[in-house]
CSV table of C-alpha atoms and ligand atoms in Angstrom, one decimal:
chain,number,residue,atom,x,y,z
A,1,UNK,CA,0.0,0.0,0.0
A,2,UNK,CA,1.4,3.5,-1.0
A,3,UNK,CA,1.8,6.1,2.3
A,4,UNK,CA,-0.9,7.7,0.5
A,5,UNK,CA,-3.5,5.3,1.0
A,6,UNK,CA,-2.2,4.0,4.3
A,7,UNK,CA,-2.9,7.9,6.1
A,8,UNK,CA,-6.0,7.5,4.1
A,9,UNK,CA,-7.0,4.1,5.9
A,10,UNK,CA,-5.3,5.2,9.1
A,11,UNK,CA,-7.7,8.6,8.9
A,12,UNK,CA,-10.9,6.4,8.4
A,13,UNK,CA,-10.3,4.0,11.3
A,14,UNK,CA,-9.1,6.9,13.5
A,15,UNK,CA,-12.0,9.7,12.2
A,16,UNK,CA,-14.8,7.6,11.0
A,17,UNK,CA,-15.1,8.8,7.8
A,18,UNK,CA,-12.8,9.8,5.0
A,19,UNK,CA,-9.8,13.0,5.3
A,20,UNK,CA,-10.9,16.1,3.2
A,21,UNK,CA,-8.0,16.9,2.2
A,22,UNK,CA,-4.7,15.4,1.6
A,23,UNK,CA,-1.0,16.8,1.9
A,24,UNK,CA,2.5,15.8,0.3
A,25,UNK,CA,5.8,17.5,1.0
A,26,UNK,CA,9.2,16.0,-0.2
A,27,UNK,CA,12.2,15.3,1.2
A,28,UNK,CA,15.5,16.3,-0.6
A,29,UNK,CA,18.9,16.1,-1.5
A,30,UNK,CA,21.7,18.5,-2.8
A,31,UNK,CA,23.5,17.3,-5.8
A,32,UNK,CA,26.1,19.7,-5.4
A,33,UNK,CA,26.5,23.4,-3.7
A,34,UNK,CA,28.0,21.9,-0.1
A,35,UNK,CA,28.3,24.9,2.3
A,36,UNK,CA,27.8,27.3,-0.3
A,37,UNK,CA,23.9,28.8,0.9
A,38,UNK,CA,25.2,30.3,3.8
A,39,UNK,CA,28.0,32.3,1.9
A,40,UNK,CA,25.0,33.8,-0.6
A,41,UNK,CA,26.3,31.1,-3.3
A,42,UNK,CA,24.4,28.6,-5.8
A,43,UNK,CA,23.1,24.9,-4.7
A,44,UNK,CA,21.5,22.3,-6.9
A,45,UNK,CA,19.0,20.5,-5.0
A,46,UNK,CA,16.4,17.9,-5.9
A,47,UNK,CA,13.0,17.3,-3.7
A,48,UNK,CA,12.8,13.5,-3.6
A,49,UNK,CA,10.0,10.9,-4.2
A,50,UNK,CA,10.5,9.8,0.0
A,51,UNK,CA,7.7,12.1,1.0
A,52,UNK,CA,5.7,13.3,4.2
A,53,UNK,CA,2.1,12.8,3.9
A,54,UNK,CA,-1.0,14.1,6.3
A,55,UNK,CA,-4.6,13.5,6.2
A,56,UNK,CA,-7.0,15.6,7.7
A,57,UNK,CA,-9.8,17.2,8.8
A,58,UNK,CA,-10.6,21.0,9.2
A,59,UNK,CA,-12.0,21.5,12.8
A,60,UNK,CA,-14.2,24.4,13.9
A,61,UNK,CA,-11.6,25.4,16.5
A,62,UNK,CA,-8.3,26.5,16.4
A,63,UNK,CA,-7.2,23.4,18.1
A,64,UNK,CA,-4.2,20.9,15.5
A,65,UNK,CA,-4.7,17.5,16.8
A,66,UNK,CA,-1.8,15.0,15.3
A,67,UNK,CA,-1.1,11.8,14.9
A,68,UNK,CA,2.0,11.0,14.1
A,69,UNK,CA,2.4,7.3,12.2
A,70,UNK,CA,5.9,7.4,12.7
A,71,UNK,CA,5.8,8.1,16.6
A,72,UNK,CA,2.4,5.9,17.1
A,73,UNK,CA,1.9,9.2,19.2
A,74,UNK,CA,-0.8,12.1,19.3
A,75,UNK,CA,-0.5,15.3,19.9
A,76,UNK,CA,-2.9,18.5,20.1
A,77,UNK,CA,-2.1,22.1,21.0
A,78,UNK,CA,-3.7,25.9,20.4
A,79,UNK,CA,-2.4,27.2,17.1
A,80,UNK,CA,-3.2,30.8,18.6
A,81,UNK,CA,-0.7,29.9,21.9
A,82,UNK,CA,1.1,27.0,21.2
A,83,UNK,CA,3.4,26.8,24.0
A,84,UNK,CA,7.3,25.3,23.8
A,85,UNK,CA,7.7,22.0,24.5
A,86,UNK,CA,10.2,18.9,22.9
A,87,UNK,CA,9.9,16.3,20.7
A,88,UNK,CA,8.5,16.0,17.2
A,89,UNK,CA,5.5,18.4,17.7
A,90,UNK,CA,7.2,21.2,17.8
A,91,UNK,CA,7.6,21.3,14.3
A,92,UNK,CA,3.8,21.9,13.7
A,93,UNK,CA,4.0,24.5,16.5
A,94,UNK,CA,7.0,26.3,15.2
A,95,UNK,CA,5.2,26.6,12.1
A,96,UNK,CA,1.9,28.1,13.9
A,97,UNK,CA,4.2,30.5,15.9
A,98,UNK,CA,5.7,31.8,12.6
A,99,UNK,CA,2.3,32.1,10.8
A,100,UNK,CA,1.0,33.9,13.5
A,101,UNK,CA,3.8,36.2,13.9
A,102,UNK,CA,2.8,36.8,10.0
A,103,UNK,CA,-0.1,38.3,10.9
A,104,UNK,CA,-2.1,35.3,9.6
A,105,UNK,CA,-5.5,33.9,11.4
A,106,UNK,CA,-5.3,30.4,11.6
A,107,UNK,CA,-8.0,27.8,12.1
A,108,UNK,CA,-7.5,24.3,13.7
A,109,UNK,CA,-7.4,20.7,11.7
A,110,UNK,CA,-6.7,17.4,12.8
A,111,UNK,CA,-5.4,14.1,11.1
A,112,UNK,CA,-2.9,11.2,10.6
A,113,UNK,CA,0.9,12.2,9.4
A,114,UNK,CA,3.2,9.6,7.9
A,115,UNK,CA,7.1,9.9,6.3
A,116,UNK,CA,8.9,7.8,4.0
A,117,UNK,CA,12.2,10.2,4.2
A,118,UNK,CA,14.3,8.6,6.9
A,119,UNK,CA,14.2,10.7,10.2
A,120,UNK,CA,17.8,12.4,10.9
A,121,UNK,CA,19.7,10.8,7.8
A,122,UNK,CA,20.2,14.2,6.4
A,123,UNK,CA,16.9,14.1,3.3
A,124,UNK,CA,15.7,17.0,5.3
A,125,UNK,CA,12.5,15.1,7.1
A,126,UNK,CA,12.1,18.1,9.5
A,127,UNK,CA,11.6,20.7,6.1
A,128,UNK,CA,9.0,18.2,4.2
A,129,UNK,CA,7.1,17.8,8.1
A,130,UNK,CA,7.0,22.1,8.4
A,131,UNK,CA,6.0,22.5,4.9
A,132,UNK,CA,3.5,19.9,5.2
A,133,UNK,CA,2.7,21.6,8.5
A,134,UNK,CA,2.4,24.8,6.8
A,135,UNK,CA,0.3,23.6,3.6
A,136,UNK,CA,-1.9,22.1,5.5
A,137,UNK,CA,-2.6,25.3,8.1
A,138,UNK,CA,-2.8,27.6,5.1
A,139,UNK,CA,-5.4,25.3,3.4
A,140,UNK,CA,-7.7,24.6,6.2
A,141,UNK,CA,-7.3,28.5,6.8
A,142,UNK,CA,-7.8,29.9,3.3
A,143,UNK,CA,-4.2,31.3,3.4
A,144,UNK,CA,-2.6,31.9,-0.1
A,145,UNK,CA,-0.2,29.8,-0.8
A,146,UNK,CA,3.4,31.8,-1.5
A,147,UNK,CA,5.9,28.8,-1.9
A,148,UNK,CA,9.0,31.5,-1.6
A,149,UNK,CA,7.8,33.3,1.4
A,150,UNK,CA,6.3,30.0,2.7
A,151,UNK,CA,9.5,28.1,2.7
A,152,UNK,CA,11.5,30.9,4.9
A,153,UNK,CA,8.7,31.0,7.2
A,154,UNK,CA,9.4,27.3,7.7
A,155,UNK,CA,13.2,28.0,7.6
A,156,UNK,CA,12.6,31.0,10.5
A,157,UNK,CA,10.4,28.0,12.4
A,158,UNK,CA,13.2,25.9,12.3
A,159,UNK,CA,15.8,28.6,13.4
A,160,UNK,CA,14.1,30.0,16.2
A,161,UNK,CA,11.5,27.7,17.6
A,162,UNK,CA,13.3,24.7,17.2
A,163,UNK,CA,17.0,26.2,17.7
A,164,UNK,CA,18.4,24.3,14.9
A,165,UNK,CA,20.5,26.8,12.8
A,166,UNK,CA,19.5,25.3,9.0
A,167,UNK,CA,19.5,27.6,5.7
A,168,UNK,CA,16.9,28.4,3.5
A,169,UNK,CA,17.9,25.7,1.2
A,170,UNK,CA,15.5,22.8,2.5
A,171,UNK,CA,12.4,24.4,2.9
A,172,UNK,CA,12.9,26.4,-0.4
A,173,UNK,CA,13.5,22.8,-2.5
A,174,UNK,CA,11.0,21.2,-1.1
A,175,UNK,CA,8.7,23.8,-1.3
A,176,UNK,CA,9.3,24.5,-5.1
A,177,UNK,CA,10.8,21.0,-6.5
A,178,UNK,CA,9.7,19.9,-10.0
A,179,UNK,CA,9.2,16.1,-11.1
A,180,UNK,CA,11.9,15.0,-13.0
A,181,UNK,CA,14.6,18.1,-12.1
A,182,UNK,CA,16.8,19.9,-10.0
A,183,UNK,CA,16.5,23.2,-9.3
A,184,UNK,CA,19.5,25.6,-9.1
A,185,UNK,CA,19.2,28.1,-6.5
A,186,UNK,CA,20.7,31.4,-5.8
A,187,UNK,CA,20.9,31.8,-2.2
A,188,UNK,CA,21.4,35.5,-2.3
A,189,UNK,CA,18.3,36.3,-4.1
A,190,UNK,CA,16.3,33.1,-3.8
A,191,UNK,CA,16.4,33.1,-7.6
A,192,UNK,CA,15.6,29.4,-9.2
A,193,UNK,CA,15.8,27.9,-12.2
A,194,UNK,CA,14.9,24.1,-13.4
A,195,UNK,CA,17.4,22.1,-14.8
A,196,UNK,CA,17.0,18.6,-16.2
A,197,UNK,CA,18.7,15.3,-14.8
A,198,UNK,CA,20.7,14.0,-17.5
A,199,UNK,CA,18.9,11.2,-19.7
A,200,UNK,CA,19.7,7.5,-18.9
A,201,UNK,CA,20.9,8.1,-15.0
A,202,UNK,CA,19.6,8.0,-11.4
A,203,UNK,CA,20.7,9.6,-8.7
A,204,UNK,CA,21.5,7.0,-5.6
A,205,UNK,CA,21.7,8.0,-2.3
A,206,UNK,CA,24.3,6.2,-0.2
A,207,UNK,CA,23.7,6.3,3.7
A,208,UNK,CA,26.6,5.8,5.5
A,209,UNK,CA,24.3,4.9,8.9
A,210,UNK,CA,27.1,7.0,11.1
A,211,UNK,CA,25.6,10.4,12.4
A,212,UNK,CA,28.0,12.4,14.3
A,213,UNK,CA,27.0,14.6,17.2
A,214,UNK,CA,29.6,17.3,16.3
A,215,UNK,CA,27.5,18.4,13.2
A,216,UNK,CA,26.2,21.5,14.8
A,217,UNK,CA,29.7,23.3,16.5
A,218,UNK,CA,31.8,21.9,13.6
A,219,UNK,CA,29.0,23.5,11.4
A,220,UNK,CA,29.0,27.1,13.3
A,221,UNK,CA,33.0,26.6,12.7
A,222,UNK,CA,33.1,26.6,9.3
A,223,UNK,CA,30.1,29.6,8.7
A,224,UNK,CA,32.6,31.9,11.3
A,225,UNK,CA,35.6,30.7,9.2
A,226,UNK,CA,34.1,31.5,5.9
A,227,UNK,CA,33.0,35.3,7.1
A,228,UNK,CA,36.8,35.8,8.7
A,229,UNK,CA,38.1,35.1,5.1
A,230,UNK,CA,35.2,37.6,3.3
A,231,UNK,CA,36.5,40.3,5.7
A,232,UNK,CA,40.0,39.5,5.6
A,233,UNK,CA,38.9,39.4,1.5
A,234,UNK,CA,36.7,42.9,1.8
A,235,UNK,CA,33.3,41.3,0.9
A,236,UNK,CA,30.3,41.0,2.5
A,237,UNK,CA,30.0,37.2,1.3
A,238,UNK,CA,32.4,34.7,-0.6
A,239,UNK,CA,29.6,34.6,-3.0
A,240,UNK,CA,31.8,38.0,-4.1
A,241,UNK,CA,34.9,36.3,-4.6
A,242,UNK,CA,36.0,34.6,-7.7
A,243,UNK,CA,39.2,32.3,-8.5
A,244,UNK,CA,41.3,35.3,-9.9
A,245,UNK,CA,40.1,37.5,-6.5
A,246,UNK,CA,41.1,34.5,-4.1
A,247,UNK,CA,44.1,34.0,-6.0
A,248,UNK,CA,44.9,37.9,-6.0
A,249,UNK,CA,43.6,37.9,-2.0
A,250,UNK,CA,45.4,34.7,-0.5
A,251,UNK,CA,48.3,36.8,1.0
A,252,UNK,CA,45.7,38.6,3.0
A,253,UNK,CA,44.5,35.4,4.6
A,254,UNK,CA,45.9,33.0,7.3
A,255,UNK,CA,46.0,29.0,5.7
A,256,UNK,CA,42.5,27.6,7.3
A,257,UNK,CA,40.2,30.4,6.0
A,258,UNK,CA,42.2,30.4,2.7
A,259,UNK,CA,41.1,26.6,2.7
A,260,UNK,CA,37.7,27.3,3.2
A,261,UNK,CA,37.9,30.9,1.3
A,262,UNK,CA,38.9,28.2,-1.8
A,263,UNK,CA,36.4,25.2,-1.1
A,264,UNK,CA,33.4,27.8,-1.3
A,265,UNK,CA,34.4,29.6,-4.4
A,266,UNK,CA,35.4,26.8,-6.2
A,267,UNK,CA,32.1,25.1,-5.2
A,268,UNK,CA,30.0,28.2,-6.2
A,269,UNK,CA,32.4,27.3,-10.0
A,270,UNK,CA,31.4,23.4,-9.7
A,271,UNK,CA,27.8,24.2,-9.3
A,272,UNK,CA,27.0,26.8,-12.1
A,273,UNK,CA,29.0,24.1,-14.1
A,274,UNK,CA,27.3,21.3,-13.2
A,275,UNK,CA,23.9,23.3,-14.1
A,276,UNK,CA,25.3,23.8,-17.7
A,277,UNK,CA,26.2,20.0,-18.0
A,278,UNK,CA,22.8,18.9,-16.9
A,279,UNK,CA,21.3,21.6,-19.3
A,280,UNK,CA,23.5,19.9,-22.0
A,281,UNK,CA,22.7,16.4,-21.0
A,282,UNK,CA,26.3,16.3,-20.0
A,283,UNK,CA,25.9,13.4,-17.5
A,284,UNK,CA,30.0,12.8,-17.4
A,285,UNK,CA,30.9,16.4,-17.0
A,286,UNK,CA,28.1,16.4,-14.0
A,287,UNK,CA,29.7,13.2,-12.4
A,288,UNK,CA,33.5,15.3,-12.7
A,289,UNK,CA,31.9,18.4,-10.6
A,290,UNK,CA,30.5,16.1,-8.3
A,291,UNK,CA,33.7,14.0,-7.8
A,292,UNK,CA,35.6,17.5,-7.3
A,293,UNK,CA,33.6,18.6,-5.1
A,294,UNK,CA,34.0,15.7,-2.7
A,295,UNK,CA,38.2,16.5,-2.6
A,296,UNK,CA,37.0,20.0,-2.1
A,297,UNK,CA,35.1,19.2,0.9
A,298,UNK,CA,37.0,16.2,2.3
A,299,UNK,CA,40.9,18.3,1.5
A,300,UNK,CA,40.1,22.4,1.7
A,301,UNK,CA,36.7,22.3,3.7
A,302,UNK,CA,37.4,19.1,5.7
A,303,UNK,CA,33.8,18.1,6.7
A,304,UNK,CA,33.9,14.4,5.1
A,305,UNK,CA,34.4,11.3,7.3
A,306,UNK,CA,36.1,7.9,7.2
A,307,UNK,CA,32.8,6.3,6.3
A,308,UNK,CA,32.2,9.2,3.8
A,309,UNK,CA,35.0,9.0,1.9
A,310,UNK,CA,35.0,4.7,1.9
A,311,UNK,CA,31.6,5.1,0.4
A,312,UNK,CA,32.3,7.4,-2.2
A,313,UNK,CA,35.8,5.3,-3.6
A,314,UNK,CA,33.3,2.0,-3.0
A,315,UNK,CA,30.8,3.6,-5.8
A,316,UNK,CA,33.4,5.6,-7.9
A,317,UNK,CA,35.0,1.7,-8.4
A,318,UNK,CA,31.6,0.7,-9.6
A,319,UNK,CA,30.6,0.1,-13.4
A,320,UNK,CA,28.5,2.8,-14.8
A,321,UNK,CA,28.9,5.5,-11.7
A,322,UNK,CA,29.7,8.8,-13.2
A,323,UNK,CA,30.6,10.3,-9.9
A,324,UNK,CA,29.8,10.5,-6.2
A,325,UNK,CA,30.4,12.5,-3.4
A,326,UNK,CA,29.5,13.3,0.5
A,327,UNK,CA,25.9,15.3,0.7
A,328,UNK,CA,24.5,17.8,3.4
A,329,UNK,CA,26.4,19.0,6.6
A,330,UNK,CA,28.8,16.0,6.6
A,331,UNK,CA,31.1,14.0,9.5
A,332,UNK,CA,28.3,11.1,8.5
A,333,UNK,CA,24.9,11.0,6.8
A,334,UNK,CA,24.6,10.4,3.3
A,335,UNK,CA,26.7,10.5,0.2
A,336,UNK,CA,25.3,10.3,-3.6
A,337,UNK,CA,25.9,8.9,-6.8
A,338,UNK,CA,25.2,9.6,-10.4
A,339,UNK,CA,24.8,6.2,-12.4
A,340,UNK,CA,23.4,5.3,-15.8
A,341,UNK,CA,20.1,4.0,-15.5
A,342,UNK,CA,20.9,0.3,-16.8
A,343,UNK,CA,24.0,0.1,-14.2
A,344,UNK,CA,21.6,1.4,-11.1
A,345,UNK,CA,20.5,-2.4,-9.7
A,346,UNK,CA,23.4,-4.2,-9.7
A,347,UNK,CA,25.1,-1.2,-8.6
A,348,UNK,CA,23.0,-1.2,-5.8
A,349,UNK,CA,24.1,-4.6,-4.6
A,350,UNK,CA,27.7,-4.4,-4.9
A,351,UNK,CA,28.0,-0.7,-3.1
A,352,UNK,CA,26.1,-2.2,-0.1
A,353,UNK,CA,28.3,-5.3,-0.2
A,354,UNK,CA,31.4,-3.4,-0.7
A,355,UNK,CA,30.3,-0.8,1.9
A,356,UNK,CA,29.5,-3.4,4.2
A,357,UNK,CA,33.0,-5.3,4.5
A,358,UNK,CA,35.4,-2.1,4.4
A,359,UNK,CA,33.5,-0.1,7.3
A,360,UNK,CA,31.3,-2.5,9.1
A,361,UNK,CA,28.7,-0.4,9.5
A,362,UNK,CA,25.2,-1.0,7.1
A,363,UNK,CA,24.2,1.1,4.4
A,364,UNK,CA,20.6,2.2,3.1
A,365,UNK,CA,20.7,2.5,-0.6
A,366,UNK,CA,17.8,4.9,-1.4
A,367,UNK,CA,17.6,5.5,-5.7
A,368,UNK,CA,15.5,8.5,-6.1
A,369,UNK,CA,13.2,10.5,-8.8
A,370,UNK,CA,13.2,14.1,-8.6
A,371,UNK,CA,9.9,15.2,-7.6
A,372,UNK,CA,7.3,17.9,-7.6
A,373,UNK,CA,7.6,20.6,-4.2
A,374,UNK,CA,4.8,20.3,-1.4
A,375,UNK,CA,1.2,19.7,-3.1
A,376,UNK,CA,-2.5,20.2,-1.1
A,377,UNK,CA,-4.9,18.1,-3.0
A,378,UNK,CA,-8.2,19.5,-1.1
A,379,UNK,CA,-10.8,16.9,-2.3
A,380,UNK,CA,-8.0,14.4,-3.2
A,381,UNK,CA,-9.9,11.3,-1.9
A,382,UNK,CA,-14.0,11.9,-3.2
A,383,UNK,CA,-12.6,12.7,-6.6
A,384,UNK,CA,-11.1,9.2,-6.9
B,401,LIG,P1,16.6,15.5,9.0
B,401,LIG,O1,15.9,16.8,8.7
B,401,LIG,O2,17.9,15.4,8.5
B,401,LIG,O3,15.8,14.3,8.7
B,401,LIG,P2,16.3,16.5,11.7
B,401,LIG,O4,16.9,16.2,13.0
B,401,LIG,O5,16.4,17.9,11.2
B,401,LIG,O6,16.8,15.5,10.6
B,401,LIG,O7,14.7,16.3,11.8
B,401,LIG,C1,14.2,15.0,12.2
B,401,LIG,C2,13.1,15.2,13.2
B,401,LIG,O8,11.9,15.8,12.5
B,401,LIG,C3,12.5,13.9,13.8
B,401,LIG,O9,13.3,13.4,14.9
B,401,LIG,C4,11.1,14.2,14.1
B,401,LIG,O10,11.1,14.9,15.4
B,401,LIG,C5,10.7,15.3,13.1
B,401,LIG,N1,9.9,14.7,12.0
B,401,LIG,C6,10.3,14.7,10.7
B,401,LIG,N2,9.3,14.1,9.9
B,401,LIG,C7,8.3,13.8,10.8
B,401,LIG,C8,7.0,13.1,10.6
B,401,LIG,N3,6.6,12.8,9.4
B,401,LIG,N4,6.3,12.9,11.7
B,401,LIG,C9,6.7,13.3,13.0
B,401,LIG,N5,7.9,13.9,13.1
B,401,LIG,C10,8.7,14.1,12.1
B,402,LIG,MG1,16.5,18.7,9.3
């Protein structure tokens, strides 16, 4: 049974009678653009067919009563005072806080929430649960649906209800995603752009199953690095340097910014390339930016891992990868591969079994399809 169906069944057994409307919010992955959003520069994400999905219910009050599949846990609280708390409700409430603070009236709903993105493996489950979150207040509340301003509002929930310090990146992709592409995104203006996958390749996402606790300081780090080197440089943002600049600059900078200073502005290079290769169909030269920008991030940036890096030289051995490298934050999480299409399945087997006996830890193999950003299907289930 699809997750779509099984929040439907869940609904009826829990409600009585069948959800009114329907939500579906992706999770996501980066292809390339590592550590580039918060330095104003390009990223290439894709929203990914691993999806959160609610069904619901409108209610006449402005109570949100949850249940979440994944927790086989309910929740309810006040979207007009929804007070702090911990645990995976807050996400919900983070959302309602930031509406509010919008200056938007919010009614109540109530219904079943499910998730096929793995929780905490770095495909950005927390961004497709506060857009759901947010598509599903807006509809039962006849809010207009801005998927731009929507996805900082979830970024701003995030950031200040939740305290967890992510860019604009995740909610933006999988609030505007588009079956079948990636979208290239200018973090300085929010500007986006489709761009095709190539033909005849998937994109395989290559869990490591480490997660490393340092993330966040290591993370903080790296963004106070990256604005030492911009002022040692006399920018505002990295995004304002290019190769000749750094080149020209360097002297100016002590050796661990100027290694940082080099993996963002070559990254910001790699990406805008690895646009025009996709536009071209260019699936090799995509694979090359992708396989540079691992060295970047594991040599100048040094955010990779031991498991990272095995992964990546386990695929790159591999028949028909075209490249591979660590995605998200790094220190664990996942890494991704570009493969031709025919290659994919036994690719699939022999990463996992290489994987396997050089690290001892088990992989997930996830192969994904680019999909379309969050949707509200309002009489999704009568109109079957
Ligand atoms: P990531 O975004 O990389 O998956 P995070 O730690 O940012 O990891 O977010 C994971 C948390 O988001 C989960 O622990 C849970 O609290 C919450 N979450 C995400 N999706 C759901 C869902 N469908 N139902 C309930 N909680 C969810
Ligand atoms: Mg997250």
């Amino acid at each position: 049974m699809s997750l779509r169906d099984h929040v439907i069944t869940r609904f009826v057994e829990h409600h009585g009678e069948s959800p009114s409307a329907l939500v579906r919010a992706p999770g996501r992955v980066n292809l390339i653009g590592e550590h580039t959003d918060y330095n104003e520069g390009f990223v290439l994400p894709m929203a990914i067919d691993r999806e959160c999905w609610i069904a619901l219910r409108p209610r006449n009050d402005t109570r949100v009563r949850i249940h979440s599949l994944l927790h086989d846990e309910s929740m309810e609280f006040d979207v007009t005072a929804p007070e702090p708390g911990s645990g995976w409700a807050e996400y919900p409430k983070g959302v309602a806080w930031a509406m509010t603070e919008d200056g938007h009236a919010l009614n109540g709903w109530e219904g079943i929430v499910g998730s096929s993105v793995p929780l905490g493996a770095g495909l950005s489950s927390s961004a497709s649960f506060t857009l759901a979150s947010a598509r599903a207040l807006a509809g039962v509340s006849d809010i207009s649906w801005d998927p731009v301003a929507m996805a900082k509002l979830c970024q701003r929930a995030e950031n200040h209800w939740l305290g967890v310090h992510c860019g604009v990146m995740d909610p933006l992709i999988c609030s505007v995603g588009r079956e079948g592409q990636a979208v290239l995104i200018d973090c300085r203006n929010l500007d986006q752009r489709p761009v095709p996958l190539p033909p005849d390749t998937g994109i395989v996402i290559l869990d490591t199953g480490t997660r490393r606790g340092l993330v966040g300081s290591a993370y903080n780090e790296r963004r106070n690095q990256c604005e030492q080197a911009a002022r040692a440089l006399g920018v505002e943002s990295l995004r304002d340097i290019s190769d000749e600049d750094l080149e020209k600059g360097s002297i100016h900078l002590e050796a661990v910014p100027l290694r940082r200073a080099r993996h963002v502005v070559g990254e910001n290079t790699r990406t805008l390339e690895a646009a025009r290769a996709m536009q071209a169909g260019d699936a090799e030269r995509l694979g090359s930016c992708m396989n540079a920008s691992h060295q970047s991030l594991r040599d100048d940036f040094e955010v990779s891992s031991h498991e990272l890096d095995v992964m990546v030289e386990c695929a790159r051995g591999l028949s028909g990868c075209l490249g591979a490298r660590m995605t998200g934050a790094g220190f664990g999480g996942c890494a991704l591969a570009l493969v031709e299409a025919a290659a994919i399945p036994a690719f699939c087997e022999e990463v996992a079994q290489r994987y396997t006996q050089a690290s001892n830890f088990q992989p997930q193999v996830h192969v994904c399809r680019a999909r379309a950003g969050v949707e509200w299907f309002p009489d999704a289930v009568s109109s079957r």
